PDB file of C-alpha atoms in Angstrom:
ATOM      1  CA  UNK A 582     -40.218  -0.302 -84.614  1.00  0.00           C
ATOM      2  CA  UNK A 583     -38.432   2.800 -83.416  1.00  0.00           C
ATOM      3  CA  UNK A 584     -37.813   4.337 -80.216  1.00  0.00           C
ATOM      4  CA  UNK A 585     -40.330   7.158 -79.441  1.00  0.00           C
ATOM      5  CA  UNK A 586     -38.286   9.060 -76.732  1.00  0.00           C
ATOM      6  CA  UNK A 587     -38.115  12.630 -77.263  1.00  0.00           C
ATOM      7  CA  UNK A 588     -34.792  14.497 -77.579  1.00  0.00           C
ATOM      8  CA  UNK A 589     -33.345  15.661 -73.991  1.00  0.00           C
ATOM      9  CA  UNK A 590     -33.934  19.134 -72.867  1.00  0.00           C
ATOM     10  CA  UNK A 591     -30.516  21.154 -72.850  1.00  0.00           C
ATOM     11  CA  UNK A 592     -28.980  21.215 -69.630  1.00  0.00           C
ATOM     12  CA  UNK A 593     -28.172  24.656 -67.997  1.00  0.00           C
ATOM     13  CA  UNK A 594     -26.607  24.721 -64.757  1.00  0.00           C
ATOM     14  CA  UNK A 595     -28.826  26.413 -61.961  1.00  0.00           C
ATOM     15  CA  UNK A 596     -25.882  27.297 -59.621  1.00  0.00           C
ATOM     16  CA  UNK A 597     -24.938  29.748 -57.003  1.00  0.00           C
ATOM     17  CA  UNK A 598     -22.052  31.602 -58.756  1.00  0.00           C
ATOM     18  CA  UNK A 599     -18.977  29.877 -57.505  1.00  0.00           C
ATOM     19  CA  UNK A 600     -16.403  31.285 -60.097  1.00  0.00           C
ATOM     20  CA  UNK A 601     -16.431  33.648 -63.017  1.00  0.00           C
ATOM     21  CA  UNK A 602     -16.770  30.870 -65.345  1.00  0.00           C
ATOM     22  CA  UNK A 603     -20.741  31.069 -64.497  1.00  0.00           C
ATOM     23  CA  UNK A 604     -20.929  34.978 -64.500  1.00  0.00           C
ATOM     24  CA  UNK A 605     -21.831  36.403 -67.849  1.00  0.00           C
ATOM     25  CA  UNK A 606     -20.044  39.702 -66.814  1.00  0.00           C
ATOM     26  CA  UNK A 607     -16.490  37.858 -66.285  1.00  0.00           C
ATOM     27  CA  UNK A 608     -13.647  39.411 -68.511  1.00  0.00           C
ATOM     28  CA  UNK A 609     -11.735  37.231 -70.669  1.00  0.00           C
ATOM     29  CA  UNK A 610      -8.760  37.413 -68.415  1.00  0.00           C
ATOM     30  CA  UNK A 611     -10.741  36.124 -65.307  1.00  0.00           C
ATOM     31  CA  UNK A 612     -12.145  33.474 -67.703  1.00  0.00           C
ATOM     32  CA  UNK A 613      -8.688  32.260 -68.710  1.00  0.00           C
ATOM     33  CA  UNK A 614      -7.501  32.083 -65.130  1.00  0.00           C
ATOM     34  CA  UNK A 615     -10.458  29.800 -64.342  1.00  0.00           C
ATOM     35  CA  UNK A 616      -9.938  27.706 -67.198  1.00  0.00           C
ATOM     36  CA  UNK A 617      -6.220  27.305 -66.595  1.00  0.00           C
ATOM     37  CA  UNK A 618      -7.038  26.462 -62.921  1.00  0.00           C
ATOM     38  CA  UNK A 619      -9.614  24.076 -63.806  1.00  0.00           C
ATOM     39  CA  UNK A 620      -7.459  22.090 -66.410  1.00  0.00           C
ATOM     40  CA  UNK A 621      -4.456  22.231 -63.894  1.00  0.00           C
ATOM     41  CA  UNK A 622      -6.417  20.915 -61.066  1.00  0.00           C
ATOM     42  CA  UNK A 623      -7.843  18.126 -63.207  1.00  0.00           C
ATOM     43  CA  UNK A 624      -4.170  16.982 -63.783  1.00  0.00           C
ATOM     44  CA  UNK A 625      -3.427  17.472 -59.886  1.00  0.00           C
ATOM     45  CA  UNK A 626      -6.385  15.541 -58.782  1.00  0.00           C
ATOM     46  CA  UNK A 627      -5.695  12.792 -61.362  1.00  0.00           C
ATOM     47  CA  UNK A 628      -2.130  12.281 -60.477  1.00  0.00           C
ATOM     48  CA  UNK A 629      -1.974  12.839 -56.706  1.00  0.00           C
ATOM     49  CA  UNK A 630      -5.877  12.604 -55.638  1.00  0.00           C
ATOM     50  CA  UNK A 631      -7.879  15.412 -54.633  1.00  0.00           C
ATOM     51  CA  UNK A 632      -6.974  15.027 -50.759  1.00  0.00           C
ATOM     52  CA  UNK A 633      -3.281  15.301 -51.345  1.00  0.00           C
ATOM     53  CA  UNK A 634      -3.478  18.157 -54.029  1.00  0.00           C
ATOM     54  CA  UNK A 635      -3.657  21.513 -52.003  1.00  0.00           C
ATOM     55  CA  UNK A 636      -4.574  25.122 -53.139  1.00  0.00           C
ATOM     56  CA  UNK A 637      -0.885  25.865 -52.600  1.00  0.00           C
ATOM     57  CA  UNK A 638       0.173  23.060 -54.805  1.00  0.00           C
ATOM     58  CA  UNK A 639      -2.395  24.353 -57.616  1.00  0.00           C
ATOM     59  CA  UNK A 640      -1.248  27.920 -57.135  1.00  0.00           C
ATOM     60  CA  UNK A 641       2.358  26.920 -57.305  1.00  0.00           C
ATOM     61  CA  UNK A 642       1.768  25.042 -60.718  1.00  0.00           C
ATOM     62  CA  UNK A 643      -0.142  28.254 -62.054  1.00  0.00           C
ATOM     63  CA  UNK A 644       2.593  30.328 -60.792  1.00  0.00           C
ATOM     64  CA  UNK A 645       0.008  32.701 -59.045  1.00  0.00           C
ATOM     65  CA  UNK A 646      -0.722  33.192 -55.281  1.00  0.00           C
ATOM     66  CA  UNK A 647      -3.032  31.219 -53.382  1.00  0.00           C
ATOM     67  CA  UNK A 648      -5.245  34.387 -52.669  1.00  0.00           C
ATOM     68  CA  UNK A 649      -5.619  34.992 -56.325  1.00  0.00           C
ATOM     69  CA  UNK A 650      -7.189  31.291 -56.590  1.00  0.00           C
ATOM     70  CA  UNK A 651      -9.597  32.308 -53.874  1.00  0.00           C
ATOM     71  CA  UNK A 652     -10.799  35.281 -55.725  1.00  0.00           C
ATOM     72  CA  UNK A 653     -12.293  33.044 -58.319  1.00  0.00           C
ATOM     73  CA  UNK A 654     -13.100  29.791 -56.124  1.00  0.00           C
ATOM     74  CA  UNK A 655     -14.142  29.969 -52.549  1.00  0.00           C
ATOM     75  CA  UNK A 656     -12.445  26.776 -51.812  1.00  0.00           C
ATOM     76  CA  UNK A 657     -10.886  23.591 -53.029  1.00  0.00           C
ATOM     77  CA  UNK A 658     -14.389  21.790 -52.994  1.00  0.00           C
ATOM     78  CA  UNK A 659     -15.760  24.363 -55.256  1.00  0.00           C
ATOM     79  CA  UNK A 660     -13.037  23.572 -58.041  1.00  0.00           C
ATOM     80  CA  UNK A 661     -13.662  19.743 -57.669  1.00  0.00           C
ATOM     81  CA  UNK A 662     -17.449  20.563 -57.906  1.00  0.00           C
ATOM     82  CA  UNK A 663     -16.876  22.646 -61.115  1.00  0.00           C
ATOM     83  CA  UNK A 664     -14.698  20.008 -62.691  1.00  0.00           C
ATOM     84  CA  UNK A 665     -17.362  17.209 -61.956  1.00  0.00           C
ATOM     85  CA  UNK A 666     -20.419  19.231 -62.915  1.00  0.00           C
ATOM     86  CA  UNK A 667     -18.868  20.639 -66.251  1.00  0.00           C
ATOM     87  CA  UNK A 668     -17.841  17.392 -67.379  1.00  0.00           C
ATOM     88  CA  UNK A 669     -21.103  15.641 -66.484  1.00  0.00           C
ATOM     89  CA  UNK A 670     -23.248  18.481 -68.123  1.00  0.00           C
ATOM     90  CA  UNK A 671     -21.041  18.304 -71.237  1.00  0.00           C
ATOM     91  CA  UNK A 672     -21.444  14.176 -71.237  1.00  0.00           C
ATOM     92  CA  UNK A 673     -25.183  14.288 -71.133  1.00  0.00           C
ATOM     93  CA  UNK A 674     -25.389  17.176 -73.866  1.00  0.00           C
ATOM     94  CA  UNK A 675     -23.397  14.959 -76.120  1.00  0.00           C
ATOM     95  CA  UNK A 676     -24.297  11.486 -75.227  1.00  0.00           C
ATOM     96  CA  UNK A 677     -28.174  11.978 -74.430  1.00  0.00           C
ATOM     97  CA  UNK A 678     -29.208  12.694 -78.036  1.00  0.00           C
ATOM     98  CA  UNK A 679     -28.052   9.398 -79.291  1.00  0.00           C
ATOM     99  CA  UNK A 680     -30.664   7.768 -77.292  1.00  0.00           C
ATOM    100  CA  UNK A 681     -33.442   9.662 -78.984  1.00  0.00           C
ATOM    101  CA  UNK A 682     -33.791   7.975 -82.276  1.00  0.00           C
ATOM    102  CA  UNK A 683     -33.760   4.498 -84.246  1.00  0.00           C
ATOM    103  CA  UNK A 684     -34.547   1.223 -82.863  1.00  0.00           C
ATOM    104  CA  UNK A 685     -33.578   0.236 -78.873  1.00  0.00           C
ATOM    105  CA  UNK A 686     -30.351  -1.390 -80.391  1.00  0.00           C
ATOM    106  CA  UNK A 687     -29.263   1.163 -82.423  1.00  0.00           C
ATOM    107  CA  UNK A 688     -29.954   3.587 -79.675  1.00  0.00           C
ATOM    108  CA  UNK A 689     -27.950   1.773 -77.197  1.00  0.00           C
ATOM    109  CA  UNK A 690     -24.981   0.953 -79.685  1.00  0.00           C
ATOM    110  CA  UNK A 691     -24.841   4.500 -80.395  1.00  0.00           C
ATOM    111  CA  UNK A 692     -25.009   5.731 -77.096  1.00  0.00           C
ATOM    112  CA  UNK A 693     -22.317   3.420 -75.497  1.00  0.00           C
ATOM    113  CA  UNK A 694     -19.908   4.107 -78.445  1.00  0.00           C
ATOM    114  CA  UNK A 695     -20.130   7.848 -77.776  1.00  0.00           C
ATOM    115  CA  UNK A 696     -19.906   7.148 -74.087  1.00  0.00           C
ATOM    116  CA  UNK A 697     -16.479   5.473 -74.368  1.00  0.00           C
ATOM    117  CA  UNK A 698     -15.141   8.123 -77.162  1.00  0.00           C
ATOM    118  CA  UNK A 699     -16.188  11.030 -74.692  1.00  0.00           C
ATOM    119  CA  UNK A 700     -14.554   9.441 -71.673  1.00  0.00           C
ATOM    120  CA  UNK A 701     -11.336   9.228 -73.578  1.00  0.00           C
ATOM    121  CA  UNK A 702     -11.522  12.591 -75.022  1.00  0.00           C
ATOM    122  CA  UNK A 703     -12.040  14.190 -71.491  1.00  0.00           C
ATOM    123  CA  UNK A 704     -10.248  11.615 -69.862  1.00  0.00           C
ATOM    124  CA  UNK A 705      -8.738  13.601 -67.080  1.00  0.00           C
ATOM    125  CA  UNK A 706     -12.192  15.149 -65.945  1.00  0.00           C
ATOM    126  CA  UNK A 707     -13.928  11.498 -66.194  1.00  0.00           C
ATOM    127  CA  UNK A 708     -11.076   9.951 -63.772  1.00  0.00           C
ATOM    128  CA  UNK A 709     -11.778  12.932 -61.243  1.00  0.00           C
ATOM    129  CA  UNK A 710     -15.586  12.468 -61.355  1.00  0.00           C
ATOM    130  CA  UNK A 711     -15.348   8.591 -60.934  1.00  0.00           C
ATOM    131  CA  UNK A 712     -12.576   8.725 -58.114  1.00  0.00           C
ATOM    132  CA  UNK A 713     -13.178  11.917 -56.375  1.00  0.00           C
ATOM    133  CA  UNK A 714     -16.864  12.823 -56.425  1.00  0.00           C
ATOM    134  CA  UNK A 715     -17.185  11.271 -53.160  1.00  0.00           C
ATOM    135  CA  UNK A 716     -15.199  14.101 -51.552  1.00  0.00           C
ATOM    136  CA  UNK A 717     -17.714  16.703 -52.414  1.00  0.00           C
ATOM    137  CA  UNK A 718     -20.120  18.003 -49.819  1.00  0.00           C
ATOM    138  CA  UNK A 719     -23.633  16.127 -50.099  1.00  0.00           C
ATOM    139  CA  UNK A 720     -25.279  19.282 -51.441  1.00  0.00           C
ATOM    140  CA  UNK A 721     -22.773  19.545 -54.404  1.00  0.00           C
ATOM    141  CA  UNK A 722     -22.527  16.017 -54.917  1.00  0.00           C
ATOM    142  CA  UNK A 723     -26.254  15.724 -55.262  1.00  0.00           C
ATOM    143  CA  UNK A 724     -26.102  18.162 -58.180  1.00  0.00           C
ATOM    144  CA  UNK A 725     -23.598  16.188 -60.181  1.00  0.00           C
ATOM    145  CA  UNK A 726     -25.492  12.983 -59.251  1.00  0.00           C
ATOM    146  CA  UNK A 727     -28.747  14.414 -60.601  1.00  0.00           C
ATOM    147  CA  UNK A 728     -27.094  14.588 -64.127  1.00  0.00           C
ATOM    148  CA  UNK A 729     -26.016  11.050 -63.606  1.00  0.00           C
ATOM    149  CA  UNK A 730     -29.314   9.872 -62.804  1.00  0.00           C
ATOM    150  CA  UNK A 731     -30.755  11.607 -65.796  1.00  0.00           C
ATOM    151  CA  UNK A 732     -28.497   9.704 -68.153  1.00  0.00           C
ATOM    152  CA  UNK A 733     -29.012   6.457 -66.589  1.00  0.00           C
ATOM    153  CA  UNK A 734     -32.826   6.853 -66.272  1.00  0.00           C
ATOM    154  CA  UNK A 735     -32.796   7.733 -70.053  1.00  0.00           C
ATOM    155  CA  UNK A 736     -30.778   4.422 -70.758  1.00  0.00           C
ATOM    156  CA  UNK A 737     -33.191   2.588 -68.715  1.00  0.00           C
ATOM    157  CA  UNK A 738     -36.279   3.737 -70.723  1.00  0.00           C
ATOM    158  CA  UNK A 739     -34.685   2.591 -73.947  1.00  0.00           C
ATOM    159  CA  UNK A 740     -34.078  -0.682 -72.574  1.00  0.00           C
ATOM    160  CA  UNK A 741     -37.504  -0.894 -71.074  1.00  0.00           C
ATOM    161  CA  UNK A 742     -38.879  -0.124 -74.790  1.00  0.00           C
ATOM    162  CA  UNK A 743     -36.560  -2.999 -76.183  1.00  0.00           C
ATOM    163  CA  UNK A 744     -37.939  -4.993 -73.607  1.00  0.00           C
ATOM    164  CA  UNK A 745     -41.533  -4.354 -74.829  1.00  0.00           C
ATOM    165  CA  UNK A 746     -40.382  -4.996 -78.265  1.00  0.00           C
ATOM    166  CA  UNK A 747     -38.952  -8.324 -77.465  1.00  0.00           C
ATOM    167  CA  UNK A 748     -35.211  -7.475 -78.364  1.00  0.00           C
ATOM    168  CA  UNK A 749     -33.875  -7.090 -74.942  1.00  0.00           C
ATOM    169  CA  UNK A 750     -34.811  -9.054 -71.983  1.00  0.00           C
ATOM    170  CA  UNK A 751     -33.722  -7.672 -68.488  1.00  0.00           C
ATOM    171  CA  UNK A 752     -36.738  -7.642 -66.094  1.00  0.00           C
ATOM    172  CA  UNK A 753     -35.399  -4.772 -64.283  1.00  0.00           C
ATOM    173  CA  UNK A 754     -34.082  -2.174 -66.757  1.00  0.00           C
ATOM    174  CA  UNK A 755     -32.814   0.251 -64.385  1.00  0.00           C
ATOM    175  CA  UNK A 756     -30.432  -2.536 -63.007  1.00  0.00           C
ATOM    176  CA  UNK A 757     -29.471  -3.604 -66.655  1.00  0.00           C
ATOM    177  CA  UNK A 758     -28.701   0.236 -67.321  1.00  0.00           C
ATOM    178  CA  UNK A 759     -26.474   0.615 -64.166  1.00  0.00           C
ATOM    179  CA  UNK A 760     -24.559  -2.517 -65.553  1.00  0.00           C
ATOM    180  CA  UNK A 761     -23.851  -1.478 -68.821  1.00  0.00           C
ATOM    181  CA  UNK A 762     -22.818   1.780 -67.746  1.00  0.00           C
ATOM    182  CA  UNK A 763     -20.471   0.491 -65.149  1.00  0.00           C
ATOM    183  CA  UNK A 764     -18.845  -1.631 -67.865  1.00  0.00           C
ATOM    184  CA  UNK A 765     -18.753   1.472 -70.128  1.00  0.00           C
ATOM    185  CA  UNK A 766     -17.112   3.503 -67.372  1.00  0.00           C
ATOM    186  CA  UNK A 767     -14.381   1.174 -66.460  1.00  0.00           C
ATOM    187  CA  UNK A 768     -12.511   1.463 -69.614  1.00  0.00           C
ATOM    188  CA  UNK A 769     -11.702   5.023 -68.603  1.00  0.00           C
ATOM    189  CA  UNK A 770      -9.459   3.543 -65.779  1.00  0.00           C
ATOM    190  CA  UNK A 771      -7.263   1.599 -67.771  1.00  0.00           C
ATOM    191  CA  UNK A 772      -7.452   1.991 -71.515  1.00  0.00           C
ATOM    192  CA  UNK A 773      -4.821   3.952 -73.268  1.00  0.00           C
ATOM    193  CA  UNK A 774      -5.484   4.083 -77.236  1.00  0.00           C
ATOM    194  CA  UNK A 775      -2.474   3.713 -79.303  1.00  0.00           C
ATOM    195  CA  UNK A 776      -4.041   5.564 -81.902  1.00  0.00           C
ATOM    196  CA  UNK A 777      -7.813   6.723 -83.128  1.00  0.00           C
ATOM    197  CA  UNK A 778      -8.258   3.275 -84.802  1.00  0.00           C
ATOM    198  CA  UNK A 779      -7.493   1.399 -81.698  1.00  0.00           C
ATOM    199  CA  UNK A 780     -10.059   3.667 -79.782  1.00  0.00           C
ATOM    200  CA  UNK A 781     -12.715   3.260 -82.542  1.00  0.00           C
ATOM    201  CA  UNK A 782     -12.290  -0.583 -82.072  1.00  0.00           C
ATOM    202  CA  UNK A 783     -12.723  -0.276 -78.434  1.00  0.00           C
ATOM    203  CA  UNK A 784     -15.727   1.890 -78.613  1.00  0.00           C
ATOM    204  CA  UNK A 785     -17.386  -0.425 -81.008  1.00  0.00           C
ATOM    205  CA  UNK A 786     -16.421  -3.504 -79.037  1.00  0.00           C
ATOM    206  CA  UNK A 787     -17.954  -2.162 -75.973  1.00  0.00           C
ATOM    207  CA  UNK A 788     -21.111  -1.060 -77.807  1.00  0.00           C
ATOM    208  CA  UNK A 789     -21.675  -4.606 -79.303  1.00  0.00           C
ATOM    209  CA  UNK A 790     -20.990  -5.977 -75.659  1.00  0.00           C
ATOM    210  CA  UNK A 791     -23.689  -3.917 -74.429  1.00  0.00           C
ATOM    211  CA  UNK A 792     -26.276  -4.995 -77.029  1.00  0.00           C
ATOM    212  CA  UNK A 793     -25.418  -8.749 -76.564  1.00  0.00           C
ATOM    213  CA  UNK A 794     -25.867  -8.410 -72.796  1.00  0.00           C
ATOM    214  CA  UNK A 795     -29.065  -6.920 -73.229  1.00  0.00           C
ATOM    215  CA  UNK A 796     -30.187  -9.519 -75.716  1.00  0.00           C
ATOM    216  CA  UNK A 797     -29.054 -12.527 -73.574  1.00  0.00           C
ATOM    217  CA  UNK A 798     -30.120 -11.221 -70.119  1.00  0.00           C
ATOM    218  CA  UNK A 799     -32.401 -13.552 -68.585  1.00  0.00           C
TER     219      UNK A 799
END
């Protein structure tokens, strides 16, 4: 029996404009500065931590004045928010469709595999989201967390479908979803693939581990 979940809606951020990145009229130069700022901030936040990396540090890395950064971002928290929100939005866009077809086992296997692959492709942003999201003010953190809940709840719905079909056995699908997603997130903190084959093996192993866990959960 196949999953009957519909494909997820496309995710479009409904934001108060915090940078030209979200402004349709922004010129190419402004967008280039914003993108460079986000990439450099991701590296600094990963290496030093959000609290230890200042706007002055970021401006120095970019060889621009701090005032130029403030032209694009009202403050450091807006940079952190943009990194976390963009990453989670893109993650959902790429990973959620993996849940929308096939049997529950197939859907979970594909999803966890893509979860791991995405986490390695965008490792810096993923690490910032995991480690530094707590530093966001509540109103901004809530926007990122809403996207995280959307993913978790979609995974839980597939687990519930698998439970109804008798292939998965958790009595609390949401708890089971959190368990396998915590497992999938963990590899981003330590795994450094030697090559593509090494990454593919890990992604497949994690996907298999998630299915085995859900089958054997009692």
